[in-house]
CSV table of C-alpha atoms and ligand atoms in Angstrom, one decimal:
chain,number,residue,atom,x,y,z
A,1,MET,CA,38.0,13.2,61.7
A,2,ASN,CA,36.0,10.2,62.4
A,3,GLN,CA,34.3,10.4,58.9
A,4,ARG,CA,36.7,9.8,56.0
A,5,PRO,CA,34.8,8.8,52.8
A,6,ARG,CA,38.2,8.3,51.1
A,7,ARG,CA,38.7,5.1,53.2
A,8,ASN,CA,36.1,3.5,51.0
A,9,ARG,CA,38.2,4.4,47.9
A,10,LEU,CA,41.5,3.2,49.2
A,11,ASN,CA,42.3,0.4,46.7
A,12,PRO,CA,40.7,-1.5,43.9
A,13,ALA,CA,39.5,-4.3,46.1
A,14,ILE,CA,37.6,-2.0,48.4
A,15,ARG,CA,36.2,-0.1,45.5
A,16,GLY,CA,35.2,-3.3,43.8
A,17,MET,CA,33.4,-4.5,47.0
A,18,ILE,CA,31.2,-1.5,47.2
A,19,ARG,CA,30.6,-0.7,43.6
A,20,GLU,CA,26.8,-0.1,43.1
A,21,SER,CA,26.4,-0.4,39.3
A,22,GLN,CA,28.1,-2.4,36.6
A,23,VAL,CA,28.1,-2.5,32.9
A,24,ASN,CA,28.0,-6.1,31.5
A,25,PRO,CA,27.8,-7.1,27.8
A,26,ALA,CA,24.7,-9.1,28.9
A,27,ASN,CA,22.8,-5.9,29.3
A,28,LEU,CA,23.7,-4.4,25.9
A,29,VAL,CA,21.8,-4.3,22.7
A,30,TRP,CA,23.6,-3.5,19.4
A,31,PRO,CA,21.5,-1.4,17.0
A,32,ALA,CA,22.5,-2.3,13.4
A,33,PHE,CA,21.6,-1.0,9.9
A,34,VAL,CA,21.0,-3.5,7.2
A,35,GLN,CA,21.0,-2.9,3.4
A,36,GLU,CA,20.6,-4.9,0.2
A,37,GLY,CA,23.6,-6.4,-1.5
A,38,LYS,CA,26.4,-8.8,-0.8
A,39,ASN,CA,29.7,-8.3,1.0
A,40,LEU,CA,28.8,-4.6,1.4
A,41,ARG,CA,29.8,-2.3,4.2
A,42,SER,CA,28.8,1.4,3.6
A,43,PRO,CA,30.2,3.7,6.3
A,44,ILE,CA,27.9,6.3,7.7
A,45,ALA,CA,29.8,9.6,7.8
A,46,SER,CA,28.2,11.0,10.9
A,47,MET,CA,28.7,7.7,12.8
A,48,PRO,CA,32.4,6.7,12.5
A,49,GLY,CA,32.8,3.0,12.9
A,50,ILE,CA,29.2,2.2,12.0
A,51,SER,CA,28.2,1.0,8.5
A,52,ARG,CA,25.1,-0.1,6.7
A,53,LEU,CA,25.7,-3.8,6.2
A,54,SER,CA,24.5,-6.3,3.7
A,55,ILE,CA,22.9,-9.3,5.4
A,56,ASP,CA,26.1,-11.5,5.2
A,57,GLN,CA,28.1,-8.8,6.9
A,58,LEU,CA,25.4,-8.2,9.5
A,59,VAL,CA,25.4,-11.8,10.4
A,60,ALA,CA,29.2,-11.8,10.7
A,61,ASP,CA,29.2,-8.7,13.0
A,62,CYS,CA,26.3,-10.1,15.1
A,63,GLN,CA,28.3,-13.3,15.5
A,64,ARG,CA,31.2,-11.2,16.8
A,65,ALA,CA,28.8,-9.3,19.2
A,66,PHE,CA,27.3,-12.6,20.4
A,67,ASP,CA,30.7,-14.2,21.0
A,68,LEU,CA,31.6,-11.2,23.1
A,69,GLY,CA,28.5,-11.7,25.2
A,70,VAL,CA,26.1,-9.2,23.6
A,71,PRO,CA,22.8,-11.1,23.5
A,72,ALA,CA,20.7,-8.9,21.3
A,73,VAL,CA,20.6,-6.9,18.1
A,74,ALA,CA,18.1,-4.2,17.1
A,75,LEU,CA,17.6,-4.0,13.4
A,76,PHE,CA,16.9,-1.0,11.1
A,77,PRO,CA,16.5,-1.4,7.4
A,78,ALA,CA,18.0,1.1,5.0
A,79,LEU,CA,15.7,0.9,2.0
A,80,ASP,CA,16.0,2.1,-1.5
A,81,GLU,CA,13.9,5.2,-2.1
A,82,SER,CA,12.0,3.4,-4.8
A,83,LEU,CA,10.6,1.0,-2.2
A,84,LYS,CA,9.2,3.8,0.0
A,85,ASN,CA,5.6,4.9,-0.3
A,86,SER,CA,3.1,6.9,1.8
A,87,GLU,CA,1.8,3.8,3.6
A,88,GLY,CA,5.1,2.1,4.1
A,89,LYS,CA,3.8,-1.1,2.3
A,90,GLU,CA,7.2,-2.7,2.0
A,91,SER,CA,7.2,-3.2,5.8
A,92,LEU,CA,4.7,-6.1,5.2
A,93,ASN,CA,6.6,-7.9,2.5
A,94,PRO,CA,7.5,-11.3,3.8
A,95,ASN,CA,10.6,-11.3,1.6
A,96,GLY,CA,11.5,-7.7,2.3
A,97,LEU,CA,15.0,-6.8,3.4
A,98,LEU,CA,14.3,-6.7,7.2
A,99,GLN,CA,12.4,-10.0,7.1
A,100,ARG,CA,15.2,-11.7,5.2
A,101,ALA,CA,17.8,-10.3,7.7
A,102,VAL,CA,15.8,-11.6,10.7
A,103,LYS,CA,15.4,-15.1,9.1
A,104,GLU,CA,19.1,-15.3,8.3
A,105,LEU,CA,20.1,-14.2,11.8
A,106,LYS,CA,17.7,-16.6,13.6
A,107,LYS,CA,19.0,-19.4,11.4
A,108,THR,CA,22.7,-18.7,11.9
A,109,ILE,CA,22.7,-17.5,15.6
A,110,PRO,CA,19.5,-18.9,17.1
A,111,GLY,CA,20.5,-17.8,20.6
A,112,MET,CA,20.8,-14.2,19.8
A,113,LEU,CA,17.7,-12.0,20.4
A,114,VAL,CA,16.5,-10.2,17.4
A,115,ILE,CA,14.6,-6.9,18.1
A,116,THR,CA,12.8,-5.2,15.2
A,117,ASP,CA,11.7,-1.6,15.0
A,118,VAL,CA,8.0,-0.9,14.4
A,119,ALA,CA,7.4,2.5,12.8
A,120,LEU,CA,6.7,3.7,9.3
A,121,ASP,CA,9.7,6.0,8.8
A,122,PRO,CA,12.2,3.6,7.2
A,123,TYR,CA,9.5,2.6,4.7
A,124,SER,CA,7.7,5.9,4.3
A,125,SER,CA,8.2,8.4,1.4
A,126,ASP,CA,7.2,11.1,3.9
A,127,GLY,CA,9.8,10.2,6.5
A,128,HIS,CA,7.3,10.2,9.3
A,129,ASP,CA,6.5,7.4,11.8
A,130,GLY,CA,2.8,7.5,11.0
A,131,LEU,CA,0.5,8.1,8.0
A,132,VAL,CA,0.5,11.7,6.8
A,133,GLN,CA,-2.5,13.6,5.5
A,134,ASP,CA,-2.4,17.3,4.7
A,135,GLY,CA,0.6,17.7,6.9
A,136,LYS,CA,-1.0,15.9,9.9
A,137,ILE,CA,0.3,12.7,11.3
A,138,LEU,CA,-2.8,10.4,11.6
A,139,ASN,CA,-3.0,8.3,14.8
A,140,ASP,CA,-5.8,5.7,14.6
A,141,GLU,CA,-5.3,5.1,10.9
A,142,THR,CA,-1.6,4.3,11.5
A,143,LEU,CA,-2.4,1.6,14.2
A,144,PRO,CA,-3.4,-1.2,11.8
A,145,LEU,CA,-0.3,-0.6,9.7
A,146,LEU,CA,1.9,-0.9,12.8
A,147,ALA,CA,0.1,-4.0,14.0
A,148,GLY,CA,0.6,-5.6,10.5
A,149,MET,CA,4.2,-4.7,10.5
A,150,ALA,CA,4.8,-6.3,14.0
A,151,VAL,CA,3.1,-9.5,12.8
A,152,ALA,CA,5.2,-9.6,9.6
A,153,GLN,CA,8.3,-9.2,11.8
A,154,ALA,CA,7.2,-11.9,14.2
A,155,GLU,CA,6.5,-14.2,11.3
A,156,ALA,CA,10.1,-13.7,10.1
A,157,GLY,CA,11.2,-14.8,13.6
A,158,ALA,CA,11.7,-11.6,15.6
A,159,ASP,CA,11.9,-12.2,19.3
A,160,VAL,CA,11.0,-8.7,20.4
A,161,VAL,CA,9.1,-6.0,18.5
A,162,ALA,CA,10.0,-2.4,19.4
A,163,PRO,CA,7.4,0.2,18.4
A,164,SER,CA,9.3,3.5,18.2
A,165,ASP,CA,6.5,5.5,16.5
A,166,MET,CA,4.8,7.1,19.6
A,167,MET,CA,1.3,6.8,18.3
A,168,ASP,CA,-1.3,6.6,21.1
A,169,GLY,CA,-2.8,3.1,21.6
A,170,ARG,CA,-0.2,1.2,19.6
A,171,ILE,CA,1.0,-1.2,22.3
A,172,ASP,CA,-2.6,-2.4,22.6
A,173,ALA,CA,-3.1,-2.7,18.9
A,174,ILE,CA,0.2,-4.6,18.4
A,175,ARG,CA,-0.4,-6.9,21.4
A,176,TRP,CA,-3.9,-7.9,20.1
A,177,ALA,CA,-2.6,-8.5,16.6
A,178,LEU,CA,0.4,-10.6,17.8
A,179,ASP,CA,-1.8,-12.7,20.0
A,180,GLU,CA,-4.4,-13.2,17.3
A,181,ALA,CA,-1.7,-14.4,14.9
A,182,GLY,CA,-0.4,-16.9,17.6
A,183,PHE,CA,2.6,-14.9,18.7
A,184,GLU,CA,1.8,-14.5,22.3
A,185,ASP,CA,5.5,-15.2,23.2
A,186,VAL,CA,6.8,-12.3,21.2
A,187,LEU,CA,7.8,-9.5,23.5
A,188,ILE,CA,7.0,-5.8,23.1
A,189,CYS,CA,9.7,-3.3,23.9
A,190,SER,CA,7.9,0.0,23.9
A,191,TYR,CA,9.8,3.2,23.1
A,192,CYS,CA,7.6,4.6,25.8
A,193,ALA,CA,9.1,8.0,26.5
A,194,LYS,CA,10.7,9.0,23.2
A,195,TYR,CA,11.6,12.6,23.0
A,196,ALA,CA,11.5,14.9,19.9
A,197,SER,CA,15.3,15.1,20.1
A,198,ALA,CA,17.9,16.6,17.8
A,199,PHE,CA,20.3,13.8,18.8
A,200,TYR,CA,18.7,11.5,16.2
A,201,GLY,CA,20.4,13.3,13.4
A,202,PRO,CA,23.0,10.7,12.4
A,203,PHE,CA,20.4,7.9,12.5
A,204,ARG,CA,18.3,9.8,9.9
A,205,ASP,CA,21.5,10.1,7.8
A,206,ALA,CA,22.0,6.3,8.1
A,207,LEU,CA,18.5,5.5,6.9
A,208,ASP,CA,17.9,8.6,4.8
A,209,SER,CA,14.7,8.9,6.8
A,210,ALA,CA,14.5,12.5,7.9
A,211,PRO,CA,10.9,13.9,7.6
A,212,LYS,CA,10.4,15.4,4.2
A,213,GLU,CA,8.2,18.1,5.8
A,214,GLY,CA,7.7,19.3,9.3
A,215,ASP,CA,9.1,17.7,12.4
A,216,LYS,CA,8.0,14.9,14.8
A,217,LYS,CA,6.9,17.2,17.7
A,218,THR,CA,3.2,16.2,17.5
A,219,TYR,CA,4.0,12.6,18.5
A,220,GLN,CA,7.5,12.5,20.1
A,221,MET,CA,7.6,14.1,23.5
A,222,ASP,CA,8.7,17.7,24.4
A,223,PRO,CA,12.2,17.6,25.9
A,224,ALA,CA,11.0,20.0,28.6
A,225,ASN,CA,8.6,17.4,30.2
A,226,ALA,CA,9.1,14.8,32.8
A,227,ARG,CA,5.7,14.1,34.3
A,228,GLU,CA,4.3,13.2,30.8
A,229,ALA,CA,6.8,10.3,30.8
A,230,ILE,CA,5.1,8.8,33.8
A,231,ARG,CA,1.8,9.0,32.0
A,232,GLU,CA,3.2,7.2,29.0
A,233,VAL,CA,4.7,4.5,31.2
A,234,MET,CA,1.4,3.9,32.9
A,235,LEU,CA,-0.5,3.6,29.6
A,236,ASP,CA,2.1,1.3,28.0
A,237,GLU,CA,2.1,-1.0,31.1
A,238,GLU,CA,-1.7,-1.2,31.0
A,239,GLU,CA,-1.6,-1.9,27.2
A,240,GLY,CA,0.8,-4.8,27.7
A,241,ALA,CA,4.4,-3.6,27.1
A,242,ASP,CA,7.1,-6.0,28.4
A,243,TRP,CA,10.0,-3.6,28.4
A,244,ILE,CA,9.9,0.2,28.7
A,245,LEU,CA,12.4,2.2,26.7
A,246,ILE,CA,13.6,5.7,27.3
A,247,LYS,CA,15.3,7.7,24.6
A,248,PRO,CA,17.8,9.4,24.3
A,249,GLY,CA,20.0,8.3,27.1
A,250,LEU,CA,22.5,10.6,28.7
A,251,PRO,CA,20.5,13.9,28.4
A,252,TYR,CA,17.5,12.1,29.9
A,253,LEU,CA,19.0,10.3,33.0
A,254,ASP,CA,16.4,11.9,35.2
A,255,ILE,CA,13.7,10.3,33.1
A,256,ILE,CA,15.4,6.9,33.3
A,257,ARG,CA,15.4,7.3,37.1
A,258,LEU,CA,11.8,8.5,37.2
A,259,THR,CA,10.7,5.6,35.1
A,260,ARG,CA,12.6,3.1,37.3
A,261,GLU,CA,10.7,4.5,40.3
A,262,HIS,CA,7.3,4.2,38.6
A,263,THR,CA,7.3,0.7,37.0
A,264,ALA,CA,8.3,-2.8,38.0
A,265,LEU,CA,8.9,-3.6,34.3
A,266,PRO,CA,12.5,-3.8,32.9
A,267,VAL,CA,13.7,-0.4,31.8
A,268,ALA,CA,15.9,0.1,28.7
A,269,ALA,CA,17.8,3.2,27.7
A,270,TYR,CA,18.8,4.1,24.2
A,271,HIS,CA,22.2,5.7,23.9
A,272,VAL,CA,21.3,7.3,20.5
A,273,SER,CA,23.2,8.1,17.3
A,274,GLY,CA,24.0,11.7,18.2
A,275,GLU,CA,25.4,10.7,21.6
A,276,TYR,CA,27.7,8.1,19.9
A,277,ALA,CA,28.7,10.7,17.3
A,278,MET,CA,29.7,13.2,19.9
A,279,LEU,CA,32.0,10.7,21.6
A,280,LYS,CA,33.6,9.6,18.3
A,281,ALA,CA,34.1,13.2,17.1
A,282,ALA,CA,35.7,14.3,20.3
A,283,ALA,CA,37.9,11.2,20.3
A,284,GLU,CA,39.0,11.8,16.7
A,285,LYS,CA,40.1,15.3,17.7
A,286,GLY,CA,42.1,13.8,20.6
A,287,TRP,CA,39.9,15.6,23.1
A,288,LEU,CA,38.3,12.6,24.8
A,289,ASP,CA,39.3,9.0,25.4
A,290,TYR,CA,36.5,7.1,23.6
A,291,ASP,CA,36.9,3.8,25.5
A,292,SER,CA,36.6,5.4,29.0
A,293,CYS,CA,33.9,7.9,28.0
A,294,LEU,CA,31.8,5.1,26.4
A,295,ILE,CA,32.0,2.9,29.5
A,296,GLU,CA,31.3,5.9,31.8
A,297,SER,CA,28.2,6.9,29.7
A,298,LEU,CA,26.8,3.3,29.9
A,299,LEU,CA,27.6,3.1,33.6
A,300,SER,CA,25.7,6.4,34.2
A,301,MET,CA,22.6,5.0,32.5
A,302,ARG,CA,22.8,1.8,34.6
A,303,ARG,CA,23.2,3.9,37.7
A,304,ALA,CA,20.1,5.9,36.7
A,305,GLY,CA,18.2,2.7,36.6
A,306,ALA,CA,18.4,1.2,33.2
A,307,ASP,CA,18.4,-2.6,33.1
A,308,MET,CA,19.6,-2.7,29.4
A,309,ILE,CA,21.1,-0.2,27.1
A,310,PHE,CA,20.8,0.0,23.3
A,311,THR,CA,24.2,1.4,22.1
A,312,TYR,CA,26.1,1.6,18.8
A,313,GLY,CA,29.2,1.1,21.0
A,314,ALA,CA,27.9,-2.4,22.2
A,315,ILE,CA,30.7,-4.3,20.4
A,316,ASP,CA,33.3,-1.8,21.5
A,317,ALA,CA,32.1,-1.9,25.1
A,318,ALA,CA,32.0,-5.7,25.2
A,319,SER,CA,35.6,-5.8,23.9
A,320,ILE,CA,36.8,-3.2,26.4
A,321,LEU,CA,35.1,-5.1,29.3
A,322,HIS,CA,36.8,-8.3,28.2
A,323,ARG,CA,40.3,-6.7,28.4
B,401,LIG,C1,12.4,6.1,14.2
B,401,LIG,C2,13.6,5.9,15.0
B,401,LIG,C3,14.5,6.9,15.3
B,401,LIG,C4,15.5,6.3,16.1
B,401,LIG,C5,15.1,5.0,16.3
B,401,LIG,N1,13.9,4.7,15.7
B,401,LIG,C6,14.7,8.2,14.7
B,401,LIG,C7,13.5,9.1,14.7
B,401,LIG,O1,12.6,9.0,15.5
B,401,LIG,O2,13.5,10.0,13.9
B,401,LIG,C8,16.7,7.0,16.5
B,401,LIG,C9,17.8,6.3,17.0
B,401,LIG,C10,19.1,7.0,17.1
B,401,LIG,O3,19.2,8.2,16.9
B,401,LIG,O4,20.1,6.3,17.3
B,401,LIG,N2,11.3,5.4,14.3
C-alpha cells in the first residue's frame, strides 16, 4: 500500500500538526439568565448546572467565565409575570432588570462583551417574539418596539444587540434607530436563520416564556428548509448585520456550512438549551461522558464553519480546555 491515511494519525504530535479545527474559549459566548433579588441562584430543572442568577451572582459567574478566557455573555432576563404585558413595555425601562444587569457587568468587567437579546418574548404576556393581534403575529407594528428595545439596551451599555425575533426588516429598523441615537459602534448579531425548533423547550422553562397560544412557525423557519437560510443571510447582510447567527447548532450543521459559504461576515452558532439538556441527561445516566461530548459538539460546529459558539457549556468547556 502506498496510501496509508493512518500514518497521519500516528501520534499526538502529528495529529496536532494537521488538526483543521479548534475550540478556544475565545470563540465562546456564555448565555445566562438573570433574575431579581440578591444572592439568588435558582436551578432550572431541565438544564442541570444552569440557574437563574441575581445580578450579584451573574457578575461573579461572568468574572469566572472571563478569567477562563470566555470573552462574552449573552443575557436573558427572567421577569416576574406581573411585569409582562402585550407590548413588552418593560423592555424599555432604563431601570429594568436587564438594563441594571448590563450596567453592573460593564462596570465590574469592562472588557467582557455584553450581548443582549432583542425580542418581545421575555417581556410579553403572550409569550411571542412580536405583537399579537387576533392570533396573528404582527410584523411591521413590532419593528419600532424592537428598535426601541435595542436602543434601551445600548444606552445601558450593551456592546452587541442580538435580535432573535425573526420579524422581517428588523435589522434595518434596529440599525437606523441605533445610529440615530448615536450608537453606530454597537454591533448587531442577527439570529438570521432561526428555526422553529423543539430544542428550545428548556429555555422556555427558564424564562417561563412559552407562547400562551399557538406556535412560532409563522416567523421562525421551517426545519425542512435550507435555501431559505441563504435568503435570510442575504437580507440581513444588506440590512447591516455584523454577525450572522444560526440556531440550533448540531442538528443544523449543514446550515452553518451553507451560511459560511454564502457570507464573508462572521458566523455564530447557538448550541441551544435542548442540546445542552440532552448531553446533561445522558451524562447523569452514565450513558455519555459530558466533557468529551461537549467539546466534540463544539468542535463539530467550528468544523462546519462557525467562528463563535453560544453555549451553556461555555464555562465548562473553558475549564476543560485549560486542563
Ligand atoms: C426567544 C429566544 C429563544 C431562544 C433564544 N431567544 C427561544 C424561542 O425562540 O422560543 C432559545 C435559546 C435556547 O433554547 O437555548 N427570542
